GROMACS .gro file of C-alpha atoms in nm:
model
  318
    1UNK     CA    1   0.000   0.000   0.000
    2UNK     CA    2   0.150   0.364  -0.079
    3UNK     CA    3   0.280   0.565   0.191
    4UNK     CA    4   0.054   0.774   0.378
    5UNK     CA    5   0.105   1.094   0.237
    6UNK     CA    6   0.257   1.367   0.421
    7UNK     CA    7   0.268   1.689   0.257
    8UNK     CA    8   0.512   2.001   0.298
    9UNK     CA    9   0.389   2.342   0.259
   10UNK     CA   10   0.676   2.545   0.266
   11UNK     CA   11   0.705   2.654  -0.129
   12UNK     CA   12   0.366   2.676  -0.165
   13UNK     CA   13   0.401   3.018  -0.285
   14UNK     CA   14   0.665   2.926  -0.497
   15UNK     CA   15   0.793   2.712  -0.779
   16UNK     CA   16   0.644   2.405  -0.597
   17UNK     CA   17   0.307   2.545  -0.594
   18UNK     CA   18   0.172   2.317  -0.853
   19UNK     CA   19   0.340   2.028  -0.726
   20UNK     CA   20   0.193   2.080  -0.367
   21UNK     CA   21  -0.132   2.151  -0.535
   22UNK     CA   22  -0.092   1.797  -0.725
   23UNK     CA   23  -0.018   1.605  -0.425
   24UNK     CA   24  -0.320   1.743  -0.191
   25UNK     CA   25  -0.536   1.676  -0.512
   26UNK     CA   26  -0.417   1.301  -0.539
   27UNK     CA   27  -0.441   1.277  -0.113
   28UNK     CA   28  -0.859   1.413  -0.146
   29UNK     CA   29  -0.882   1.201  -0.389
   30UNK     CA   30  -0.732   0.827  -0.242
   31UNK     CA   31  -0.712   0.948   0.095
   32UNK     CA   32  -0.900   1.159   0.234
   33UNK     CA   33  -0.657   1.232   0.446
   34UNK     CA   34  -0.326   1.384   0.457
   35UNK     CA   35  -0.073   1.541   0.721
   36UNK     CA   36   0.068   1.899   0.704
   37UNK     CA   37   0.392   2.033   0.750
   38UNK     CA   38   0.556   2.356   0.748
   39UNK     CA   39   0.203   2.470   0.776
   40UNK     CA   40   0.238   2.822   0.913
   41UNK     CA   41   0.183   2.768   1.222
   42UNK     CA   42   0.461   2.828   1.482
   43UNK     CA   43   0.595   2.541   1.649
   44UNK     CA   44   0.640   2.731   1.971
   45UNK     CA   45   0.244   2.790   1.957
   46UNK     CA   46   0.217   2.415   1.910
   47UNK     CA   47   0.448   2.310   2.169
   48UNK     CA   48   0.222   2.592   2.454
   49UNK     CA   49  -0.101   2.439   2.352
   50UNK     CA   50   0.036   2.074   2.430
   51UNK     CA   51   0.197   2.175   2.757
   52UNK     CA   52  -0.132   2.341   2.866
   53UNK     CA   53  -0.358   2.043   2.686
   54UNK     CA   54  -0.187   1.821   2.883
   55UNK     CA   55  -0.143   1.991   3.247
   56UNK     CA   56  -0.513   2.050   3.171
   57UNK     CA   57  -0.603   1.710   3.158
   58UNK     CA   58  -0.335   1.582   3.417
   59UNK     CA   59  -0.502   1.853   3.680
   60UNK     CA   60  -0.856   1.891   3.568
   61UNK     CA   61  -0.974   1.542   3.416
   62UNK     CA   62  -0.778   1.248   3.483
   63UNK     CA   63  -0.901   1.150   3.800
   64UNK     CA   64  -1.271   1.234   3.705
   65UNK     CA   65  -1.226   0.947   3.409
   66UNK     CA   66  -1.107   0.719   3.595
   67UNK     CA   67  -1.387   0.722   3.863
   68UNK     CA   68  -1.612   0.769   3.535
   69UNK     CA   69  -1.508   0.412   3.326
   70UNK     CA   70  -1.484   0.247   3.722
   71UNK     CA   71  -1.837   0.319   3.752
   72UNK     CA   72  -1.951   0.217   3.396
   73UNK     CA   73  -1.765  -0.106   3.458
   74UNK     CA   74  -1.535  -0.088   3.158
   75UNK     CA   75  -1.154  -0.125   3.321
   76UNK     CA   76  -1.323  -0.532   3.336
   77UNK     CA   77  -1.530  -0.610   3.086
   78UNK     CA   78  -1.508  -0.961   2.907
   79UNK     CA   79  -1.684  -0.862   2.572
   80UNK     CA   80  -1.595  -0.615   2.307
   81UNK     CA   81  -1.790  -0.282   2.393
   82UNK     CA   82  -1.959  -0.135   2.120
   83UNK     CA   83  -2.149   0.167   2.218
   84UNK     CA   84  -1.936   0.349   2.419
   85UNK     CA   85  -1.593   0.527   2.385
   86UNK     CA   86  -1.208   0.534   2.610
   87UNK     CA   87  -1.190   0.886   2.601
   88UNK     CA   88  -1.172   1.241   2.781
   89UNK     CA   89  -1.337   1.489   2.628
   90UNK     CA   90  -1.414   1.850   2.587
   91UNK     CA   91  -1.560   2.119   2.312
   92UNK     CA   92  -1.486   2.450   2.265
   93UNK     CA   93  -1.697   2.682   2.022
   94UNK     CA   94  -1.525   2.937   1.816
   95UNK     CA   95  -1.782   3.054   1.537
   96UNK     CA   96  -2.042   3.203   1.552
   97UNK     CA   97  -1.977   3.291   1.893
   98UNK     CA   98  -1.707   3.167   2.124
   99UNK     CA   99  -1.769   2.983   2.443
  100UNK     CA  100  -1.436   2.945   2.582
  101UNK     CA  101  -1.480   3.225   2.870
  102UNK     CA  102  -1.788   2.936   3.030
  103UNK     CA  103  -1.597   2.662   3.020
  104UNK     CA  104  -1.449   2.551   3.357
  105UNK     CA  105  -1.171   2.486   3.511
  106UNK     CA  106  -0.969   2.644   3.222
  107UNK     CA  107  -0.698   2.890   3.297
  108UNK     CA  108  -0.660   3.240   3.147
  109UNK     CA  109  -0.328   3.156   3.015
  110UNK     CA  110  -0.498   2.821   2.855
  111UNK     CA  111  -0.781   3.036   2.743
  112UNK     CA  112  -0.606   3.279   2.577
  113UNK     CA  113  -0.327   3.033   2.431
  114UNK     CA  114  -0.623   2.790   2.231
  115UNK     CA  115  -0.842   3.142   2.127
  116UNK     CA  116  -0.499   3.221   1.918
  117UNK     CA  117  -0.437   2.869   1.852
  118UNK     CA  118  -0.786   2.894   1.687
  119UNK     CA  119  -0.727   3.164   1.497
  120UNK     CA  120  -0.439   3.002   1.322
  121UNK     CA  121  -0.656   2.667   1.219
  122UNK     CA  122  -0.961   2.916   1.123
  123UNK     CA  123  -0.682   3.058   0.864
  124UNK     CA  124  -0.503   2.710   0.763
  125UNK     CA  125  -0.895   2.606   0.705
  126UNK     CA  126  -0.986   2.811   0.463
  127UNK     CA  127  -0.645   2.878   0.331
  128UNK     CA  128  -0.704   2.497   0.185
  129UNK     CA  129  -1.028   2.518   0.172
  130UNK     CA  130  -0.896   2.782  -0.152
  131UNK     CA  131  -0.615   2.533  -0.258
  132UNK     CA  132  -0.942   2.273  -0.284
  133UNK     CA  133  -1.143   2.522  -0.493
  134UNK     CA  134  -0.841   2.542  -0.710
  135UNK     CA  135  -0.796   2.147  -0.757
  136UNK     CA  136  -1.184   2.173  -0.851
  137UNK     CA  137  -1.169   2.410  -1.098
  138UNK     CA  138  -1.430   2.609  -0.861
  139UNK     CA  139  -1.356   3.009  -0.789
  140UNK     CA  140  -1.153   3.110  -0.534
  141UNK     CA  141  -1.386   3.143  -0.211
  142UNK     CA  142  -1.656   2.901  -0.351
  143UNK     CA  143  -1.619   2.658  -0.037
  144UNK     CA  144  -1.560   2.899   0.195
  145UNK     CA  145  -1.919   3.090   0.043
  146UNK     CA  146  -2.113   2.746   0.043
  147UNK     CA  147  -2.053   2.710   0.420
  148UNK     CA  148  -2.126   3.055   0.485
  149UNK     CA  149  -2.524   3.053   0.592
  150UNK     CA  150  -2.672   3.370   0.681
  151UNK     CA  151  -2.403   3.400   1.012
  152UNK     CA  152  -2.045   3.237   0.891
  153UNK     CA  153  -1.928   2.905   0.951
  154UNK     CA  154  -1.950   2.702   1.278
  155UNK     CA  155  -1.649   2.663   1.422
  156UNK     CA  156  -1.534   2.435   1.690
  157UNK     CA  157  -1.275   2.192   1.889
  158UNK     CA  158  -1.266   1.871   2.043
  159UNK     CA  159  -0.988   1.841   2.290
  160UNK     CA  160  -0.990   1.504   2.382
  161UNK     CA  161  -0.728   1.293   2.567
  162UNK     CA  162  -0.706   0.882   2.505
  163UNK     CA  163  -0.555   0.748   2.881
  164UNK     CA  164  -0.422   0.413   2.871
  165UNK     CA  165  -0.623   0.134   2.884
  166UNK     CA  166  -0.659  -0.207   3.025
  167UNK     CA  167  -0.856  -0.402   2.726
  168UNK     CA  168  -0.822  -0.186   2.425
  169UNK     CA  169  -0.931  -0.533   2.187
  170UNK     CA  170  -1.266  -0.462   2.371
  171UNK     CA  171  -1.344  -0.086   2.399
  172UNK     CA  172  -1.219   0.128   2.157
  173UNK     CA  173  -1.085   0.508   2.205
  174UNK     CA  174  -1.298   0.621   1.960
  175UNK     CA  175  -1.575   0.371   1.709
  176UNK     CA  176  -1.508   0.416   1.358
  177UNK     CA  177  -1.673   0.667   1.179
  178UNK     CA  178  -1.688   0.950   0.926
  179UNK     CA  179  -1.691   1.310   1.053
  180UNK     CA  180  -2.024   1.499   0.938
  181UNK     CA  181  -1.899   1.831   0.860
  182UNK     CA  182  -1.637   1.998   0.659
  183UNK     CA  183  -1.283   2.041   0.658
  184UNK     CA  184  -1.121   1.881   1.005
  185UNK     CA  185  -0.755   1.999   1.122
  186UNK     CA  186  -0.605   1.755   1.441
  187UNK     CA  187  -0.321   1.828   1.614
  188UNK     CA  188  -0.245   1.504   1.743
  189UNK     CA  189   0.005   1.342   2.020
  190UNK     CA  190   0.380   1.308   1.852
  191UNK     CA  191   0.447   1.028   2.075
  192UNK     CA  192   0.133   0.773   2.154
  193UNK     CA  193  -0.048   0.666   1.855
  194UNK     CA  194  -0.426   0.518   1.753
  195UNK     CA  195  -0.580   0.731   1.507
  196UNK     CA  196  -0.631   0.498   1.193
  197UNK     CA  197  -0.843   0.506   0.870
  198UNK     CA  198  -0.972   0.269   0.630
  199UNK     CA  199  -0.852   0.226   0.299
  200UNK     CA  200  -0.865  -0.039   0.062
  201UNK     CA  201  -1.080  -0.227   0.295
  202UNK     CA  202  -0.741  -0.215   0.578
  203UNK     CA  203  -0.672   0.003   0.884
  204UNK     CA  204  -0.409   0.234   0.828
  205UNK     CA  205  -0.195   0.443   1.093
  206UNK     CA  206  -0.150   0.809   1.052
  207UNK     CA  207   0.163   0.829   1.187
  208UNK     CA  208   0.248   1.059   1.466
  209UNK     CA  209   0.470   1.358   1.340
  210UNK     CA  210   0.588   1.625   1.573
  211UNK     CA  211   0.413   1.990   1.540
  212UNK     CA  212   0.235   1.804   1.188
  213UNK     CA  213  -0.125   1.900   1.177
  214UNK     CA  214  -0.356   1.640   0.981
  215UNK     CA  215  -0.645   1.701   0.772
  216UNK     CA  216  -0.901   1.523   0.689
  217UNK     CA  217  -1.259   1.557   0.491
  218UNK     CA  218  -1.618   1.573   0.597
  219UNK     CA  219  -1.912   1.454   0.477
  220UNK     CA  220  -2.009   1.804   0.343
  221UNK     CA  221  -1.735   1.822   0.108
  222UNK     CA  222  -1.828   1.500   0.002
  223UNK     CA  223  -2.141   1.593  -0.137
  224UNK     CA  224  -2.034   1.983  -0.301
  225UNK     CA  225  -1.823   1.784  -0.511
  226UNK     CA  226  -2.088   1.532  -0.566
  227UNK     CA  227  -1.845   1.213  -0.431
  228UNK     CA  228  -1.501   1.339  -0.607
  229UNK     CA  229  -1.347   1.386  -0.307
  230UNK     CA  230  -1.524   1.133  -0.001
  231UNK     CA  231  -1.535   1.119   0.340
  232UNK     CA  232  -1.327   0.835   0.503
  233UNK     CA  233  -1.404   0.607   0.773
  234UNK     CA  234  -1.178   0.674   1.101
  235UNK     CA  235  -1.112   0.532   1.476
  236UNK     CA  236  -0.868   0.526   1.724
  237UNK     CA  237  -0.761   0.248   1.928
  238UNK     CA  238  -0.663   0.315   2.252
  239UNK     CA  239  -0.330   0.210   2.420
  240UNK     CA  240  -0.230   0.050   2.754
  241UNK     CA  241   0.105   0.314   2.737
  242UNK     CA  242   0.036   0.634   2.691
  243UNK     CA  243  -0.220   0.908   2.706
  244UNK     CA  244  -0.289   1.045   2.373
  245UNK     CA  245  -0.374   1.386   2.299
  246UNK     CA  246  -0.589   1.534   2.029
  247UNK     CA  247  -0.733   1.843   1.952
  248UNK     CA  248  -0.983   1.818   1.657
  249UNK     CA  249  -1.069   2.173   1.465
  250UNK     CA  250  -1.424   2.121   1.295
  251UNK     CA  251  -1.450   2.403   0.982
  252UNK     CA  252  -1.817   2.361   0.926
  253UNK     CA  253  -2.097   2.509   0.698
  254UNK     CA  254  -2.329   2.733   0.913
  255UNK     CA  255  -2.663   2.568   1.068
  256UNK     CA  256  -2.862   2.744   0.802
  257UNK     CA  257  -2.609   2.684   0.532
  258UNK     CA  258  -2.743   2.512   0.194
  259UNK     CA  259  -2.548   2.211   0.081
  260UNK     CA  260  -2.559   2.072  -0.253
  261UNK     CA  261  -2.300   1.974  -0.547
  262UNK     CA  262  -2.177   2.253  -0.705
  263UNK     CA  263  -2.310   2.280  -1.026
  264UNK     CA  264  -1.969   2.305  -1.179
  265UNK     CA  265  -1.907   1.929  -1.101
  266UNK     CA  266  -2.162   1.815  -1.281
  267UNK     CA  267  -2.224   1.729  -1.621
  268UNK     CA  268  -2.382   2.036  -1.797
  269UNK     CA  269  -2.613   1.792  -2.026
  270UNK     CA  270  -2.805   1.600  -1.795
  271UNK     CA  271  -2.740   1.752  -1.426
  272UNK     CA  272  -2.998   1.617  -1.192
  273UNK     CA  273  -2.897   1.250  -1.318
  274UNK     CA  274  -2.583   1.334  -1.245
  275UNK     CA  275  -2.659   1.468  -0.905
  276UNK     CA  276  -2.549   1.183  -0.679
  277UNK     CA  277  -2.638   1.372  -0.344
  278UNK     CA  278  -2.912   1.547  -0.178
  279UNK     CA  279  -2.977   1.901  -0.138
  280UNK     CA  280  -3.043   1.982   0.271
  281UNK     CA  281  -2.998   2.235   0.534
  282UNK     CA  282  -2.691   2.178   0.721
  283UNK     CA  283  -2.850   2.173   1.022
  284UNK     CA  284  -3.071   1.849   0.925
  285UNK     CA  285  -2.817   1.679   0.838
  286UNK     CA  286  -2.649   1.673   1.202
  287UNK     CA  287  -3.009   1.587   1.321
  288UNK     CA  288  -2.993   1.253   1.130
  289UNK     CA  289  -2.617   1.263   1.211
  290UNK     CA  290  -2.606   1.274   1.615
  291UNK     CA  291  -2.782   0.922   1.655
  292UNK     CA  292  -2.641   0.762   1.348
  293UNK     CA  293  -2.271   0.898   1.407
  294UNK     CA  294  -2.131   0.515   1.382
  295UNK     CA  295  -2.314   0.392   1.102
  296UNK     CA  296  -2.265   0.398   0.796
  297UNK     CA  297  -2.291   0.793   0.600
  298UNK     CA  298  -2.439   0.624   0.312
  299UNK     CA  299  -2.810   0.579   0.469
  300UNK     CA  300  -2.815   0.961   0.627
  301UNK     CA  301  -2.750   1.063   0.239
  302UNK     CA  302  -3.044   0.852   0.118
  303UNK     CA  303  -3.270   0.995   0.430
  304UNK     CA  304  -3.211   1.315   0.273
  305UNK     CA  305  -3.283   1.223  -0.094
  306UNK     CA  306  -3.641   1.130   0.021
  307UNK     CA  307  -3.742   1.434   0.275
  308UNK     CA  308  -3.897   1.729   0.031
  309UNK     CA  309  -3.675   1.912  -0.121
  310UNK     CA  310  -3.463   2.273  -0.016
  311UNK     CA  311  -3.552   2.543  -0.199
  312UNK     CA  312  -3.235   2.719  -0.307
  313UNK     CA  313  -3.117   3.084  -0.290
  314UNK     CA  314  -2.798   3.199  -0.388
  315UNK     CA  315  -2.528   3.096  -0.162
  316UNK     CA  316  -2.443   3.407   0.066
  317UNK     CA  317  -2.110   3.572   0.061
  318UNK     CA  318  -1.941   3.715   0.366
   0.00000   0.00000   0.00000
């Protein structure tokens, strides 16, 4: 199997530029993932938001899980667990409006480190979000306009720490699944693996890089570019060494936000038979979503198909 592909963007605004551009095109296209590096964003930055992740989680959390899976019964069961997770979560809202100032037990310094920590992703997002457009033969902005809604993107992050565990053939850190939105940026542990995805019908590990940041695509972008680019099935499997860290940055369309190919992608002569996706309001779609997260995408598409159809307006610019 080829190499997982890891992807440098240093002379992006150089001579390389097409090359760079070839290689995220052949990752969205066989992947669905792909890992960054010289991204843009400072590894100092990185290295603060790990320190404070991880103090975070070692002062705030740790003991709380443990009394948590104790209680469920899960450091001893005997048979594989399938509807619950080994993790240590938290989310953090950045668009339309930020939470981070009511969630608890966070210090200012933390606070203010992961507000410019999410300023960076924001950019990075739709930075490639453009470099996609390009690849699609879209305009410039199309993406970023199709997730726009009548109030911007939503905008959010999943810090989430993976502790070691005891049976990890029988509960996994995370169930495999595809993630519902749009672009996803993770800045993952550089030291204790488990995040996998499944190609070719075989679990693959993205490899842990230091200060990398790894993207992957949503089922949203799946269906603007009407299956060219697909969401990919993903888990992680927890350890018995380790805690992993991971801090997921969802770049989302909008609750009100319209999704639907883009016209561009489809065949001019006959373009509702070539329409393999629905047209829906973002917003349904994580209805259907939030119970059906671990099943398979395919069904939540076809739900869609058969509820009346959206009735579309031009998609709103910033």
């Amino acid at each position: 199997m080829a190499n997982f592909p890891v992807i440098s963007l240093e002379k992006l605004n150089g001579e390389e530029r097409k090359d760079i551009k070839l290689q995220i095109k052949d990752a969205c296209e066989n992947w669905g993932f792909f890992e960054l590096v010289n991204h843009g964003i400072p590894h100092d930055v990185m290295d603060t938001v790990e320190r404070l992740t991880k103090e975070h989680y070692r002062i705030c959390m740790e003991q709380r899980f443990k009394e948590l899976m104790a209680s469920k019964g899960l450091e001893a069961v005997q048979t594989e667990v399938k509807d619950m997770d080994w993790e240590s979560t938290f989310h953090l809202r950045h668009l339309p409006e930020s939470n981070i100032s009511e969630i608890p037990d966070l210090t200012d310094e933390y606070r203010k480190v992961m507000k410019d920590f999410a300023l960076r992703i924001e950019k990075l997002s739709e930075d490639l979000l453009d470099l996609l457009c390009e690849n699609l033969g879209l305009e410039k902005g199309y993406l970023k306009k199709a997730f726009h809604g009548s109030r911007g993107p939503t905008f959010g992050t999943k810090v989430a720490n993976y502790p070691p565990c005891p049976k990890p053939n029988l509960v996994k850190g995370l169930r495999a699944h595809t993630d519902a939105g749009g672009i996803i940026l993770l800045f993952q542990d550089d030291k204790v693996s488990g995040l996998q995805l499944l190609k070719d019908g075989e679990w693959v590990d993205v490899p842990p890089m230091r200060h990398s940041i790894v993207v992957n695509l949503g089922d949203q972008l799946e269906v603007i570019t009407n299956g060219k680019y697909k969401s990919v099935e993903h888990r992680v499997i927890a350890q018995t060494d380790g805690t992993r860290m991971s801090i997921a940055s969802f770049y989302n369309p909008g609750s009100d936000a319209v999704i639907y190919p883009a016209p561009e992608l489809l065949e001019k002569e006959a373009e509702e038979k070539n329409q393999l996706y629905p047209k829906f309001v973002f917003e349904d779609y994580m209805k259907l979503y939030a119970g059906l997260k671990f099943d398979a995408k395919e069904p939540r598409f076809e739900a869609l198909k058969a509820s009346p159809n959206v009735t579309l307006g031009p998609i709103a610019t910033a």
